[in-house]
Amino acid sequence: MAIGNLRHRVTIQSPSRSADGGGGSVVTWANVATVFASIEPTGGNERFFGDQNEGLVTHKIMMRFRRDVTHKNRISYARTVDGTTYTQIFNIKRVMNEGSRDFFLHLLVEEGVAT
């Protein structure tokens, strides 16, 4: 892959749990690193969940190899168009080390809020 294809600046985030004072816990996301990656949509579908239709969009994200990226992390991508910032959240479903050579990671992700 040519380095010019890694043109999206994304943030890798990891979860942390903290007590909410009522006996439960709250998940907050902390930024781990900001890296360059390529983001390509691969498809989408709809499902019926919680008495409503939910759209599901899948993507493939490729970045340079990192050992600290797992399916527990998520990817945040923010872009600004005409002065308005749009943020996409990608939940990682699969992490693949291309050719087991520690050069690139392929992430299969779903866009949206975790369910």
XYZ file of C-alpha atoms in Angstrom:
115
model
C 0.000 0.000 0.000
C 1.254 3.471 -0.870
C 1.694 5.845 2.053
C -0.518 8.416 0.278
C -3.550 6.161 0.745
C -3.367 6.668 4.529
C -5.006 10.100 4.329
C -7.593 9.976 7.128
C -6.474 11.124 10.570
C -8.207 8.842 13.081
C -8.091 8.445 16.847
C -7.818 5.065 18.550
C -9.850 5.011 21.764
C -9.953 2.526 24.628
C -12.767 1.986 27.147
C -12.571 2.468 30.884
C -15.270 1.804 33.440
C -16.030 3.921 36.475
C -18.662 3.623 39.185
C -21.777 5.727 38.676
C -22.677 5.961 42.360
C -25.837 3.882 41.955
C -24.222 0.452 41.909
C -23.604 0.418 38.163
C -20.802 1.552 35.955
C -20.283 4.071 33.175
C -18.051 3.463 30.162
C -15.898 6.390 29.093
C -13.522 6.438 26.130
C -9.933 7.675 26.399
C -7.793 8.610 23.410
C -4.837 6.238 22.966
C -3.224 7.557 19.785
C -3.907 9.568 16.659
C -2.730 7.878 13.455
C -3.246 8.063 9.710
C -5.393 5.394 8.069
C -7.479 4.630 5.010
C -11.236 4.190 5.418
C -13.251 2.336 2.788
C -16.964 1.504 3.027
C -17.644 -2.154 2.268
C -21.417 -2.450 2.608
C -24.414 -2.075 4.811
C -27.759 -3.505 5.780
C -30.661 -2.965 8.146
C -31.866 -4.958 11.111
C -34.834 -4.772 13.431
C -33.592 -4.080 16.963
C -35.457 -2.669 19.958
C -38.750 -2.196 18.064
C -37.093 -0.059 15.399
C -35.116 -0.424 12.192
C -31.410 0.142 12.630
C -29.070 0.865 9.732
C -25.684 -0.841 9.797
C -22.746 0.387 7.721
C -19.518 -1.596 7.555
C -16.055 -0.316 6.642
C -12.498 -1.538 6.292
C -9.829 0.593 7.951
C -6.142 0.080 7.225
C -3.361 1.597 9.336
C 0.257 0.942 10.143
C 0.784 -1.976 12.527
C 0.245 -1.408 16.249
C 0.260 -4.089 18.927
C -2.168 -2.239 21.202
C -5.210 -2.311 18.874
C -7.814 -4.987 19.708
C -11.539 -5.559 19.204
C -12.091 -3.790 22.556
C -10.971 -0.455 21.082
C -12.898 1.832 18.765
C -11.919 4.325 16.086
C -13.092 7.947 16.005
C -12.849 9.939 12.770
C -13.657 13.659 12.791
C -13.781 15.795 9.658
C -14.765 19.401 9.055
C -16.929 20.409 6.087
C -17.876 24.066 5.615
C -17.088 24.885 9.242
C -19.125 22.001 10.670
C -17.362 19.052 12.319
C -18.771 15.575 11.719
C -17.599 12.644 13.827
C -17.936 8.979 12.910
C -17.448 6.227 15.486
C -16.323 2.799 14.288
C -16.654 -0.277 16.527
C -13.885 -2.783 15.756
C -15.147 -6.276 14.963
C -11.946 -7.901 13.679
C -8.241 -7.014 13.681
C -6.041 -8.663 11.063
C -2.250 -8.389 10.776
C -1.662 -8.345 7.010
C 0.506 -11.349 6.120
C 1.594 -11.672 9.782
C 4.453 -9.329 8.907
C 3.713 -6.462 11.346
C 3.457 -3.793 8.604
C -0.266 -3.018 8.344
C -3.449 -3.720 10.290
C -6.759 -4.328 8.560
C -9.698 -3.490 10.818
C -13.203 -4.661 9.944
C -15.517 -2.210 11.667
C -19.170 -1.222 12.012
C -20.190 2.407 12.097
C -22.437 3.555 14.889
C -23.045 3.226 18.580
C -22.294 -0.095 20.261
C -25.364 -2.170 21.158
